[in-house]
Coordinates of C-alpha atoms and ligand atoms in Angstrom, one line a residue:
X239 CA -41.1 -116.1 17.3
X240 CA -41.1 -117.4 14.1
X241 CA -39.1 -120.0 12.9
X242 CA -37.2 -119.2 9.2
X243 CA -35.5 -121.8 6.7
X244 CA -32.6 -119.3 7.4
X245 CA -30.6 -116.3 9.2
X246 CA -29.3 -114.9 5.8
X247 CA -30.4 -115.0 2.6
X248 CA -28.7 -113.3 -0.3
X249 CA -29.7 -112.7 -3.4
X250 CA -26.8 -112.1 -6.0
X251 CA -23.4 -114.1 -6.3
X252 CA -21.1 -111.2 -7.0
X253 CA -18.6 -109.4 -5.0
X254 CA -21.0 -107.7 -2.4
X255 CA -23.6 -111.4 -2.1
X256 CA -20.3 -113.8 -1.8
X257 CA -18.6 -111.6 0.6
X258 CA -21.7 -110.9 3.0
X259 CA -22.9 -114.8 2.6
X260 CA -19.6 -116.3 3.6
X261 CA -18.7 -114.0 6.2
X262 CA -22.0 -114.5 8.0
X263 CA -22.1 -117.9 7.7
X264 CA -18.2 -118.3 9.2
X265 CA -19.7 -116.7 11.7
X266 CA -22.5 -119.3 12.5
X267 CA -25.5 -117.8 10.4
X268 CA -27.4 -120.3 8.1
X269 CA -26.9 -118.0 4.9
X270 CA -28.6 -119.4 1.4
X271 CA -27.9 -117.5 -1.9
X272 CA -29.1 -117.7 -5.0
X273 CA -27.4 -116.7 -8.2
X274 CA -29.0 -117.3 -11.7
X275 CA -25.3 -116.9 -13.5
X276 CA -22.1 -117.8 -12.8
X277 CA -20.4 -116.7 -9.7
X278 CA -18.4 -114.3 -8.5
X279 CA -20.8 -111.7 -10.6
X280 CA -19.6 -109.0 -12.9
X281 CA -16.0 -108.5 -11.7
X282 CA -15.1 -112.3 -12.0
X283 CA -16.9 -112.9 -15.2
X284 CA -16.9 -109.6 -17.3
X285 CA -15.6 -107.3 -15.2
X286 CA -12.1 -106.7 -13.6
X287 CA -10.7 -109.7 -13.5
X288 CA -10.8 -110.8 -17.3
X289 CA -10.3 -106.9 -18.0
X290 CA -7.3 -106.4 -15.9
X291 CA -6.0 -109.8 -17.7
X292 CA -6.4 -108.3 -21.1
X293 CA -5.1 -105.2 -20.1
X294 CA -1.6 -107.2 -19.3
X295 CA -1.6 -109.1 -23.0
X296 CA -2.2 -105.6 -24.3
X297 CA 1.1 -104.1 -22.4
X298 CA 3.0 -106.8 -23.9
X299 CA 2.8 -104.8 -27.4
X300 CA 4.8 -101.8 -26.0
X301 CA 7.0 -104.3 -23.9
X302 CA 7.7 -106.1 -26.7
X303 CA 8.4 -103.0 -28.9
X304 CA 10.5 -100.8 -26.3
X305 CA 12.9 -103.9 -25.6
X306 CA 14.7 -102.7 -28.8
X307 CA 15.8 -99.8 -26.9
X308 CA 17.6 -101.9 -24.5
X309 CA 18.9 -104.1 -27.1
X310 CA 16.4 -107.0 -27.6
X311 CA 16.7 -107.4 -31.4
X312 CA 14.5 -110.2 -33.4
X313 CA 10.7 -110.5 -34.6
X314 CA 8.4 -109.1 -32.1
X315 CA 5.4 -112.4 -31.2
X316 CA 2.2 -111.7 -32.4
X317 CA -0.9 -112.4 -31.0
X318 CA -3.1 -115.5 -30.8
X319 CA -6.7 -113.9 -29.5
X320 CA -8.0 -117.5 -29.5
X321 CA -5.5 -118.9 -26.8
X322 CA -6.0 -115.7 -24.9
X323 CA -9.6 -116.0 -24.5
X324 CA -9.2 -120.0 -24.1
X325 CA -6.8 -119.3 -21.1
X326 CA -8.7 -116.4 -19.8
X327 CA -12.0 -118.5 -20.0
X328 CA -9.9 -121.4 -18.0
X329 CA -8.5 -118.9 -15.4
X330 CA -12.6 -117.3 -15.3
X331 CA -13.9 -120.8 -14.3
X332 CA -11.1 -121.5 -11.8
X333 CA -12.5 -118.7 -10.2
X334 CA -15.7 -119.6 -10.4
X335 CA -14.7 -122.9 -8.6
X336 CA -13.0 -121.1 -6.0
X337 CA -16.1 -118.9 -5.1
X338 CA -18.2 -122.1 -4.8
X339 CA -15.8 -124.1 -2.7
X340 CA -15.6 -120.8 -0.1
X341 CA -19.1 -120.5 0.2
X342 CA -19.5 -124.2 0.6
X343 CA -17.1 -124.8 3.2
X344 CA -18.3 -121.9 5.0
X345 CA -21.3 -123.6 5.2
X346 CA -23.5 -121.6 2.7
X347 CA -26.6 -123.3 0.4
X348 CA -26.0 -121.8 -2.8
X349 CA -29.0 -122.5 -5.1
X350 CA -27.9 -121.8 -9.3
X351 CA -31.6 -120.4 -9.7
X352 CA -33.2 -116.7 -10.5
X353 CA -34.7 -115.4 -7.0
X354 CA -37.1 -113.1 -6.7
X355 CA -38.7 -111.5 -3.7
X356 CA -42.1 -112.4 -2.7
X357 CA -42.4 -110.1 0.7
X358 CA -40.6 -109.0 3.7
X359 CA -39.2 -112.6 4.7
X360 CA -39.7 -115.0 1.6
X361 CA -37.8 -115.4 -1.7
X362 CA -38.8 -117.3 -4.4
X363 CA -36.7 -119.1 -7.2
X364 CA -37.4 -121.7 -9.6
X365 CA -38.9 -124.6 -7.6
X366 CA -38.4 -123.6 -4.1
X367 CA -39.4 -120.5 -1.8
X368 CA -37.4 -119.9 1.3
X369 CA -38.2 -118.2 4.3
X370 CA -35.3 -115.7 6.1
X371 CA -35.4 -113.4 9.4
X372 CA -32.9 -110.8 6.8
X373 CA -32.8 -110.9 3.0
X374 CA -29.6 -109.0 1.2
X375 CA -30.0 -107.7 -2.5
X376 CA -26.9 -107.8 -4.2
X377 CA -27.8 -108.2 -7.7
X378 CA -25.4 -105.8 -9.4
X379 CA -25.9 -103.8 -12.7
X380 CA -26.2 -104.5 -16.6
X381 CA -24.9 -101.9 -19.1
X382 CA -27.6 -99.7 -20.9
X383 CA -27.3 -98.3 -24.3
X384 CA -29.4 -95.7 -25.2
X385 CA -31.7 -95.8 -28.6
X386 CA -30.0 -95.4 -31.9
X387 CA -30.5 -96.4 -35.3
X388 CA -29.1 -99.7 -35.4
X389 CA -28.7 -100.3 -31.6
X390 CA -29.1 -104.5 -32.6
X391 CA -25.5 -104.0 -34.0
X392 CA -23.8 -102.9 -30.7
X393 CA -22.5 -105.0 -28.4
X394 CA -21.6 -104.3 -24.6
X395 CA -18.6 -104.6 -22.2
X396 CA -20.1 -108.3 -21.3
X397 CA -19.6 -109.6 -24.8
X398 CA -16.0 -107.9 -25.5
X399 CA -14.6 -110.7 -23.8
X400 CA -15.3 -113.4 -26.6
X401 CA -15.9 -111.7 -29.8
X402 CA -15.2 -113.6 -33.0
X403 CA -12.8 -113.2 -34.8
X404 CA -10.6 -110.0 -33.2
X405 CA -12.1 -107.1 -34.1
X406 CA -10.0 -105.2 -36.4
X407 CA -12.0 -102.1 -36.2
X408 CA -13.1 -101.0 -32.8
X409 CA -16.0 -98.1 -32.5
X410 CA -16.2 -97.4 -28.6
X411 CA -19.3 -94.9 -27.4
X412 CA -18.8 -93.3 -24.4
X413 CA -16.0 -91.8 -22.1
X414 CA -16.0 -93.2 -18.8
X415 CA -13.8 -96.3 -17.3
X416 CA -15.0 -99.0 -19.7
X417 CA -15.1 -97.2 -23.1
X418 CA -11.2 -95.4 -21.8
X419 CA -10.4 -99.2 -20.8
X420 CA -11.6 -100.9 -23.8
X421 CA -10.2 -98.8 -26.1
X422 CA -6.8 -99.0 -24.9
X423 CA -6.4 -102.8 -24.3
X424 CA -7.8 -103.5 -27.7
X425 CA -5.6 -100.3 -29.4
X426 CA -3.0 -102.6 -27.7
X427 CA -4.2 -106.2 -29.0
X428 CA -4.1 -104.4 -32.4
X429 CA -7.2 -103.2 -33.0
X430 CA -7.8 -99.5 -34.7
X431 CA -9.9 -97.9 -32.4
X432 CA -12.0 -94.9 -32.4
X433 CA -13.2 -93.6 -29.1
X434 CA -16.6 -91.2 -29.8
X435 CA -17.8 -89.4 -26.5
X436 CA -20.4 -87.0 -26.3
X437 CA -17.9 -84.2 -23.7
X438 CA -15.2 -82.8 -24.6
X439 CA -13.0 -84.8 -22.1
X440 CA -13.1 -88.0 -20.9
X441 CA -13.9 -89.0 -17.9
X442 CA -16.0 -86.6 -15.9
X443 CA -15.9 -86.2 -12.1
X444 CA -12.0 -86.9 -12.5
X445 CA -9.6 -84.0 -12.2
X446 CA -9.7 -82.2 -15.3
X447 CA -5.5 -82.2 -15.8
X448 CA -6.0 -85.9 -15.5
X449 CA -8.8 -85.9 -18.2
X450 CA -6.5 -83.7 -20.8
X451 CA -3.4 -85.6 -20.1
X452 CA -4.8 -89.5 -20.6
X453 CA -6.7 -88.1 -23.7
X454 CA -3.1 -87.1 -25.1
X455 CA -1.3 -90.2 -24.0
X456 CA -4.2 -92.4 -25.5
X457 CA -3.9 -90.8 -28.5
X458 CA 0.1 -90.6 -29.1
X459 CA -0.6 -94.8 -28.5
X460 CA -3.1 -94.9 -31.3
X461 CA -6.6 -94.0 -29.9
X462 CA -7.9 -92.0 -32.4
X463 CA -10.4 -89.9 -29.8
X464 CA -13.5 -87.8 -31.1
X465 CA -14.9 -85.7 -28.6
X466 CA -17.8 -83.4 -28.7
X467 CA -19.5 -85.9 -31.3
X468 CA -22.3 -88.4 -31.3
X469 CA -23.3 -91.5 -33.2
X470 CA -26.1 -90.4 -35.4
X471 CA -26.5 -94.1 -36.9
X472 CA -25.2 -97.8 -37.3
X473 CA -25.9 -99.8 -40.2
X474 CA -24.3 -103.3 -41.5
X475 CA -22.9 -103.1 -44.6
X476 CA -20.5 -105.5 -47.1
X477 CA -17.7 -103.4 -46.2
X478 CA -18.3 -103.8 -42.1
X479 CA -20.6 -101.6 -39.2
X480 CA -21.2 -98.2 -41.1
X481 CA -21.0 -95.7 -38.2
X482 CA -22.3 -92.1 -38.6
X483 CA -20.5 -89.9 -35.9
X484 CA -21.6 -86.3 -35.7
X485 CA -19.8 -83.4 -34.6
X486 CA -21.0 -80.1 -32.5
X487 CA -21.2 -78.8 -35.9
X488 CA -23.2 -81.1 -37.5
X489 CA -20.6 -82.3 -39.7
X490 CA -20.7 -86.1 -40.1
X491 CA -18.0 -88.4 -40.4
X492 CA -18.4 -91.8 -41.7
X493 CA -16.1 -94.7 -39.8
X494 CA -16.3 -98.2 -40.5
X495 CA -16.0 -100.7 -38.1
X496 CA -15.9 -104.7 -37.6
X497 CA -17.2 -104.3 -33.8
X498 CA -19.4 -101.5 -31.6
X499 CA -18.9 -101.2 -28.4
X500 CA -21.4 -99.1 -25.9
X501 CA -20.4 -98.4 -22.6
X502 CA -22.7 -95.4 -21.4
X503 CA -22.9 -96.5 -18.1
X504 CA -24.7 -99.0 -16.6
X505 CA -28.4 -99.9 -14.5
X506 CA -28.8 -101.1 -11.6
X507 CA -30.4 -105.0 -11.7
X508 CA -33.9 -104.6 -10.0
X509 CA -36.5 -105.5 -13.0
X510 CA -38.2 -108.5 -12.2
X511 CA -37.4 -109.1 -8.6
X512 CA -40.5 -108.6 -7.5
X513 CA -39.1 -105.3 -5.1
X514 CA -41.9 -102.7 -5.7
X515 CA -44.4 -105.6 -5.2
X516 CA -42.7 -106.7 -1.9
X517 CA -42.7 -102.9 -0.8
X518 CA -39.3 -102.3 -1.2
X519 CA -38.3 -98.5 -2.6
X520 CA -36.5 -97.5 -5.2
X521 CA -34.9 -94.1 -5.9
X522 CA -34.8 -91.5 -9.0
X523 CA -32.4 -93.5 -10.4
X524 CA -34.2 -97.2 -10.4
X525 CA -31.4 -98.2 -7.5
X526 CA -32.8 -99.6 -3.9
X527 CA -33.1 -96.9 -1.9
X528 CA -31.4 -97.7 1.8
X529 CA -30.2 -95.7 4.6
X530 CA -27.0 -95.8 6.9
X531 CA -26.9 -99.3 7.6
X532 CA -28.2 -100.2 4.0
X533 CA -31.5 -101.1 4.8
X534 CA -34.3 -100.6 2.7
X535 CA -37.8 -99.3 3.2
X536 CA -38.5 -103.2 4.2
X537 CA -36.5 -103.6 7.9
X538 CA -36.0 -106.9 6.9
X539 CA -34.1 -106.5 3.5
X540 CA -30.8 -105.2 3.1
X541 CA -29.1 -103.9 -0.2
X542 CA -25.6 -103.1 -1.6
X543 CA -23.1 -102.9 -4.3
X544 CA -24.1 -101.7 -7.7
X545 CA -27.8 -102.3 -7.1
X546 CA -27.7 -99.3 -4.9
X547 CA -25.6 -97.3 -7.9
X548 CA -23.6 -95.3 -5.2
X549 CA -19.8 -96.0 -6.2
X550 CA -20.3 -98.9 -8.7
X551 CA -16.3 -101.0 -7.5
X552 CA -15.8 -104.0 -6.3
X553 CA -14.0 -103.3 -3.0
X554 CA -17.3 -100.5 -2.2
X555 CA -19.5 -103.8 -2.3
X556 CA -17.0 -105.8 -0.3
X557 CA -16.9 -103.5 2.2
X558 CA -20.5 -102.6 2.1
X559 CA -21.0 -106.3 2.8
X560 CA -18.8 -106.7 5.6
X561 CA -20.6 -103.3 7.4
X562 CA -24.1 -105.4 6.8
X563 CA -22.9 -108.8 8.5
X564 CA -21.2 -106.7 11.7
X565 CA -24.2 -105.1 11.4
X566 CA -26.6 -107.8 11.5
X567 CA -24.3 -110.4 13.5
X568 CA -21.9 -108.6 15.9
X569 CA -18.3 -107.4 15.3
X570 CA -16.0 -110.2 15.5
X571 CA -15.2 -110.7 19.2
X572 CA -12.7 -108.0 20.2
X573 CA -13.1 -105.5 17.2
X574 CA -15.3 -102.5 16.6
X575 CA -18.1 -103.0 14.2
X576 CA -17.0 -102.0 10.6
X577 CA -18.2 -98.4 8.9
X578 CA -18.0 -97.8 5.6
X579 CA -16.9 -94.1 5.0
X580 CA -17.1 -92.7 1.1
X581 CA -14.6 -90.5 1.4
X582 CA -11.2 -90.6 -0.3
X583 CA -11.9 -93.8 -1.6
X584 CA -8.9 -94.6 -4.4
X585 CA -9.6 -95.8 -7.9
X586 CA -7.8 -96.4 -10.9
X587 CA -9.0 -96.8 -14.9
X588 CA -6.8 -99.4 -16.5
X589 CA -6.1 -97.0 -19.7
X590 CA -2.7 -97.4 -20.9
X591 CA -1.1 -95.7 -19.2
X592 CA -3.3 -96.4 -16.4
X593 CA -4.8 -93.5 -14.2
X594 CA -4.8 -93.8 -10.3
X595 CA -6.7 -90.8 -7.8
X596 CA -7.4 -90.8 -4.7
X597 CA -9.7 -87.3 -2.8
X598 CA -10.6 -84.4 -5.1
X599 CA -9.8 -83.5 -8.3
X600 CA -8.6 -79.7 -8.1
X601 CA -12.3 -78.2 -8.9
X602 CA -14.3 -80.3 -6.5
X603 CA -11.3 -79.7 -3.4
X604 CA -11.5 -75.5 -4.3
X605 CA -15.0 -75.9 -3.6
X606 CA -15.0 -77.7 -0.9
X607 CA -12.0 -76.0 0.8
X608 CA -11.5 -72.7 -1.0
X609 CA -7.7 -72.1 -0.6
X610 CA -5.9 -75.1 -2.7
X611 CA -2.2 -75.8 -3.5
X612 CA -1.4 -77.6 -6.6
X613 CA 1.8 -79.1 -7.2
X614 CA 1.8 -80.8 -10.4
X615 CA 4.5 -82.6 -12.3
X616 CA 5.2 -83.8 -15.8
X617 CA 8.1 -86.1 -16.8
X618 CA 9.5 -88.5 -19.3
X619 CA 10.1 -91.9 -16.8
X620 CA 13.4 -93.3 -16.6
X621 CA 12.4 -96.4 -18.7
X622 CA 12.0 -94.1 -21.8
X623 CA 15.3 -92.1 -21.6
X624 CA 16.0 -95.7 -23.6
X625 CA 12.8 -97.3 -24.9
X626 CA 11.8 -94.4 -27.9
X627 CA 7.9 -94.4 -26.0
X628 CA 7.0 -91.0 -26.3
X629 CA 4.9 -91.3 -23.0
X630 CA 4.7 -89.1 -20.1
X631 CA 3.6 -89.5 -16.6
X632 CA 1.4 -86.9 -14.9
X633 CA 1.4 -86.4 -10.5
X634 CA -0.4 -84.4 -9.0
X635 CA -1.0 -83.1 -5.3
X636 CA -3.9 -80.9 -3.9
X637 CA -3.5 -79.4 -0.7
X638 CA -6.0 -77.5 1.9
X639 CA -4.1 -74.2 2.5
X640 CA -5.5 -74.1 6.1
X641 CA -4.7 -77.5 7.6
X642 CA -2.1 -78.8 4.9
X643 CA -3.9 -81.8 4.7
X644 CA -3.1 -83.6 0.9
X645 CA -6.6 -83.8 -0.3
X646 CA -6.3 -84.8 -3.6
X647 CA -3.6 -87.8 -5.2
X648 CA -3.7 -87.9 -9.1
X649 CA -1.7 -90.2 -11.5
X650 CA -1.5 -90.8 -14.6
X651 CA 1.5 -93.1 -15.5
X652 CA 2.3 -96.9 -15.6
X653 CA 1.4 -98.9 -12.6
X654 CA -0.8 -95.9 -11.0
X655 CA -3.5 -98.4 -9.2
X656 CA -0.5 -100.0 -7.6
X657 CA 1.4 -96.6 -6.5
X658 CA -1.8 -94.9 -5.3
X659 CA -2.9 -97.6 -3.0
X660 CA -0.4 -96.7 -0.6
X661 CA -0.6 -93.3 -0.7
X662 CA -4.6 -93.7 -0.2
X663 CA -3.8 -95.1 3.0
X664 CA -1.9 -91.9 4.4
X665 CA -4.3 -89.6 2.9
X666 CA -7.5 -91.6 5.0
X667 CA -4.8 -91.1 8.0
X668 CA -5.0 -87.4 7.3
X669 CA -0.8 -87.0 5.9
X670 CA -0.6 -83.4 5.6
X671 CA 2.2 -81.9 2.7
X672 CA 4.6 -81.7 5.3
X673 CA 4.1 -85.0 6.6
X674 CA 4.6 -86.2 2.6
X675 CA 7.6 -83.5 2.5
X676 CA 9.4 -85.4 5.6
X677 CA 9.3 -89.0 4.0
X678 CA 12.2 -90.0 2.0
X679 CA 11.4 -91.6 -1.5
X680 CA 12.5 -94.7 -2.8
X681 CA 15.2 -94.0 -5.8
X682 CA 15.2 -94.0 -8.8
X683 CA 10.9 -94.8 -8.7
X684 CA 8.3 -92.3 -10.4
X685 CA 6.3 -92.6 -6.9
X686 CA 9.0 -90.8 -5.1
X687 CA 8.2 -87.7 -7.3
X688 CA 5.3 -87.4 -5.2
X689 CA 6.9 -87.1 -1.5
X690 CA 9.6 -84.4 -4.1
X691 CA 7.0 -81.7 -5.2
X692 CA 8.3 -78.6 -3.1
X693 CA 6.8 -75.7 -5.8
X694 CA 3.1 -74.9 -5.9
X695 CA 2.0 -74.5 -9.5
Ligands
FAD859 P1 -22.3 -108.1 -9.3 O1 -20.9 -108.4 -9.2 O2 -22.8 -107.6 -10.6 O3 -23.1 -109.4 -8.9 C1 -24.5 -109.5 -9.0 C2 -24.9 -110.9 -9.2 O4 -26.3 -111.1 -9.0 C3 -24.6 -111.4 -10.7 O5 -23.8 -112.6 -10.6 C4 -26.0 -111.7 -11.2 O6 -26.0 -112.8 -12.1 C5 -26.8 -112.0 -9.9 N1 -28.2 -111.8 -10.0 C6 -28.9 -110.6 -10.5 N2 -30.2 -110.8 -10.3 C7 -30.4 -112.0 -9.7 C8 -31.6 -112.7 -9.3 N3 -32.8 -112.1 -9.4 N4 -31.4 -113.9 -8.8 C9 -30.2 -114.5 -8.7 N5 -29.1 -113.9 -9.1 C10 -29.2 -112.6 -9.6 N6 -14.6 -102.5 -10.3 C11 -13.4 -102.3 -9.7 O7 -13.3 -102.1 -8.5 N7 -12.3 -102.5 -10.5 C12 -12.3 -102.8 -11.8 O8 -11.2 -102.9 -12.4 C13 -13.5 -102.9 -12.4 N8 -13.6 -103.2 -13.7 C14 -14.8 -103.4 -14.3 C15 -14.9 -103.7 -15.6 C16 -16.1 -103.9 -16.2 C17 -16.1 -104.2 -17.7 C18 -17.3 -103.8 -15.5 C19 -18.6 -104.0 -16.2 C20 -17.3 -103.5 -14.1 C21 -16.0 -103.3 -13.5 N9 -15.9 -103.0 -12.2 C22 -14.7 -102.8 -11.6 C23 -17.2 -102.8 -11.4 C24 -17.4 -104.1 -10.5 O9 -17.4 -105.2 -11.4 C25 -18.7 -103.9 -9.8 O10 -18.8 -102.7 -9.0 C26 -19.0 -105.1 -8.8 O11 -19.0 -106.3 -9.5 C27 -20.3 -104.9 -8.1 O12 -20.6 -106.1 -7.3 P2 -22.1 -106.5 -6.9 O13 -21.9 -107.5 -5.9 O14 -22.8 -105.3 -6.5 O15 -22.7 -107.0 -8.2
NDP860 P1 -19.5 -94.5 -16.7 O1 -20.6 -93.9 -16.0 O2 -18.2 -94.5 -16.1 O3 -19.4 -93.8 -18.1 C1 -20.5 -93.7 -19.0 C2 -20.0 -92.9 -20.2 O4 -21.1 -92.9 -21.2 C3 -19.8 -91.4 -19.9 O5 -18.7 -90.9 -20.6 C4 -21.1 -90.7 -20.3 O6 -20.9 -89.4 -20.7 C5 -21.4 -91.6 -21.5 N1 -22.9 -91.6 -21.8 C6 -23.9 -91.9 -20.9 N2 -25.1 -91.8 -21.6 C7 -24.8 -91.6 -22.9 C8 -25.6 -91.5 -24.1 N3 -26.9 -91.6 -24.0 N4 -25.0 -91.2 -25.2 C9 -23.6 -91.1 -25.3 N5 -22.8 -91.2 -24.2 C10 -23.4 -91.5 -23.0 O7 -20.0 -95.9 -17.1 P2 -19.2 -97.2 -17.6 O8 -20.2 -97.9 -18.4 O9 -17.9 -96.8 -18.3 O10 -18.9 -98.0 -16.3 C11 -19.9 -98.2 -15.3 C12 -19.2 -98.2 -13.9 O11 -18.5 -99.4 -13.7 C13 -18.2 -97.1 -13.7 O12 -18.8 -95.9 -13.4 C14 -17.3 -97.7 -12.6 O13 -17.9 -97.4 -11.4 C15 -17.4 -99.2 -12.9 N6 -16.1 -99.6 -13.5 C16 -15.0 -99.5 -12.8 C17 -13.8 -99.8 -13.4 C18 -12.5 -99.7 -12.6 O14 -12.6 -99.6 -11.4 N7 -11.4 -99.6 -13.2 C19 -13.7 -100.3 -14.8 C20 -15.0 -100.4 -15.4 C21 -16.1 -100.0 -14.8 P3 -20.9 -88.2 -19.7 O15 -19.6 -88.3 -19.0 O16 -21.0 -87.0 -20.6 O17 -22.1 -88.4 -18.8

């Protein structure tokens, strides 16, 4: 048999490479991984983690300006955007620490280097070439921004995070998570922002009362949204980024902006890894190609996370990984190997207010199930009875007429991520309406308006 440098070696330090490296090697595997960056990946560095921490200096802005209503009186702080990315970059490379010190103990090599794959067993990075009985791809994604005139103006989602100074002016492209993220937090910071999206809603694939109802709240908080348009071109002027937006119509309307941000989607990371000479397949959409137990075309090489552009969130690589190293080592000693199921996996856009879903949106479950219940609900929270916000909070429920099973979770209200969590569990367990009918809610909450919903809509 023949003798490898190591068990395990991943390529990629982001959420899927950390979690599948350190796992296997608690488990007695001699794991290497490489990661050319800093690790921890895209959700550590310029993902979720500095987004979500944004997100909560933006909410201070309405905090701040609905305390009045309960009788805070005085000058409202305003914001210092250098000490906010100073202590965001400190909390970023705390992390970063942290990753490294896990993997360590656990007994991974971790080699700071670009790797590429050479063939079936053998990687190659800057000085050194390593031999392994399995090889893991987990190199993520980088956005893509399509051609334009004046696409060396734009920036990306990965540079939002340290722009200097503050952009003023905000022109976001694009209407799905990050362009609906971006241009709420920095609406919030203080930034005028103009969202320009292509549909006329955001967010596609979500439900579509979702889609209407964030597009309203963005735009009572400022977002100043134009659908159904297109950038026709960017040039730099004196005056700032001279933006040409065209409408269905053709009509053109000029906006000038200090900052341009494009976030159409991103790619998955496979140039120059060396896959298609190694053998390794990729699909129509440049992604490895891998089957059940995310292998690839190569037995020996694995693949997961956004380098596989199935569901591009962190928790889908974590748990991706965790399926590979059962897969590859053996369940831990009395449990059943982990599976990785796609279904009714929850997700929430950090817009403000933030959305949280779980199952289908009401088009996808008539579909799939034919016979739907809706029951829907619309309300001013508590908290703005007295804070003069004009914002309202969506729920919604989808349920199969034949088996009552809740199919379908919608939110779009303050602190949705953390609300439909829970409710994502009882929805994998199968909680039918009744089931959601019989539990008592938890008073005065805007979650319990979803175990009150008697009336179908
Ligand atoms: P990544 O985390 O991207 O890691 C890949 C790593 O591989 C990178 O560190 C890269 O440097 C390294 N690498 C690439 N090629 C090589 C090579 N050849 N050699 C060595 N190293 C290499 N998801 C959520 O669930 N919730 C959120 O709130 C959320 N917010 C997001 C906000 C933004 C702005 C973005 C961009 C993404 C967000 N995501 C969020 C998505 C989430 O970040 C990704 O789904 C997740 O990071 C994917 O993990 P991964 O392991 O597949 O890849
Ligand atoms: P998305 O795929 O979510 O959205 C891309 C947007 O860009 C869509 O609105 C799309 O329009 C538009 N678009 C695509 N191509 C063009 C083009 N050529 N011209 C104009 N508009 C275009 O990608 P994101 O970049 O927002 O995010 C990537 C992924 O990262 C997300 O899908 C998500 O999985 C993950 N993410 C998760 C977050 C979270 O969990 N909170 C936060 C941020 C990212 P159309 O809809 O018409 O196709």
């Amino acid at each position: 048999m023949q003798n490898f440098d190591f068990d395990l070696f991943v390529i990629g330090g982001g959420s899927g490479g950390v979690r599948a490296a350190r796992m296997a090697a608690q488990r007695g595997a001699r794991v290497g991984l490489a990661e050319a960056a800093a690790m921890g990946g895209t959700c550590v560095n310029v993902g979720c983690i500095p987004k979500k921490l944004y997100s909560y200096a933006a909410h201070y802005a309405d905090a701040f300006e609905e305390s009045r209503g309960f009788g805070w009186v005085g000058e409202a702080p305003v914001l210092d955007w250098e000490m906010l990315k100073t202590n965001r970059a400190r909390e970023i490379t705390r992390l970063n620490g942290i990753y490294n010190q896990l993997l360590t103990g656990a007994g991974v090599k971790i080699i700071t280097s670009w790797a590429t794959l050479q063939d079936a067993h053998t990687v190659q990075m800057d000085q050194q070439i390593f031999t392994a009985k399995t090889i893991l791809i987990a190199t993520g994604g980088t956005p893509t921004v399509p051609a334009v005139t004046g696409r060396e103006h734009v920036v990306t989602s990965d540079q939002m995070f340290d722009l200097k100074p503050f952009p003023k002016r905000l022109l976001v492209v694009g209407g799905g998570y990050i362009a609906c993220e971006f241009a709420s937090i920095f609406n919030g910071l203080g930034a005028h922002v103009t969202l320009v999206h292509r549909g006329e809603k955001v967010l596609t694939g979500f439900d579509d009362d979702v889609r209407s109802f964030i597009a309203t709240e963005m735009g009572k908080t400022g977002v100043n949204l134009q659908l159904n348009s297109e950038i026709a071109s960017i040039a730099k002027t004196a005056a700032g980024l001279q933006v040409d937006v065209k409408d269905r119509s053709g009509n053109i309307t000029r906006v000038l902006a200090d900052t341009v941000l494009y976030a159409t989607g991103r790619v998955p990371n496979t140039n120059g890894l060396g896959l298609e000479t190694a053998g390794v397949v990729l699909n129509d959409k440049g992604a490895v190609q891998v089957n059940g137990h995310y292998q690839t075309s190569l037995p020996s090489v694995y693949a997961i996370g956004d380098v596989t552009a199935r569901l591009q969130l962190t928790p889908v690589a974590l748990g991706e990984a965790m399926v590979v190293v059962d897969h590859l080592l053996g369940a831990v000693t009395g449990r059943k190997p982990r599976s990785m199921s796609y279904d009714f996996v929850p997700t929430a856009v950090f817009t403000h207010p933030n959305i949280g879903t779980v199952g289908y949106s009401e088009a996808q479950a008539r579909q799939k199930f034919g016979k739907v219940s809706v029951f829907r609900s619309d309300f001013k929270a508590l908290k703005h009875t007295l804070s003069g916000s004009p914002e309202r909070t969506l729920m919604k429920l989808l349920v199969d007429d034949a088996t009552d099973r809740v199919v379908g979770l919608h939110m779009v209200g303050p602190d949705a991520g953390e609300i439909v969590q829970g409710f994502a569990v009882a929805m994998k367990a199968g909680a039918t309406k009744a089931v959601f009918d019989s539990t008592i809610g938890i008073h005065p909450t805007a979650a319990e308006e979803f175990v009150t919903m008697r009336e179908p809509v």
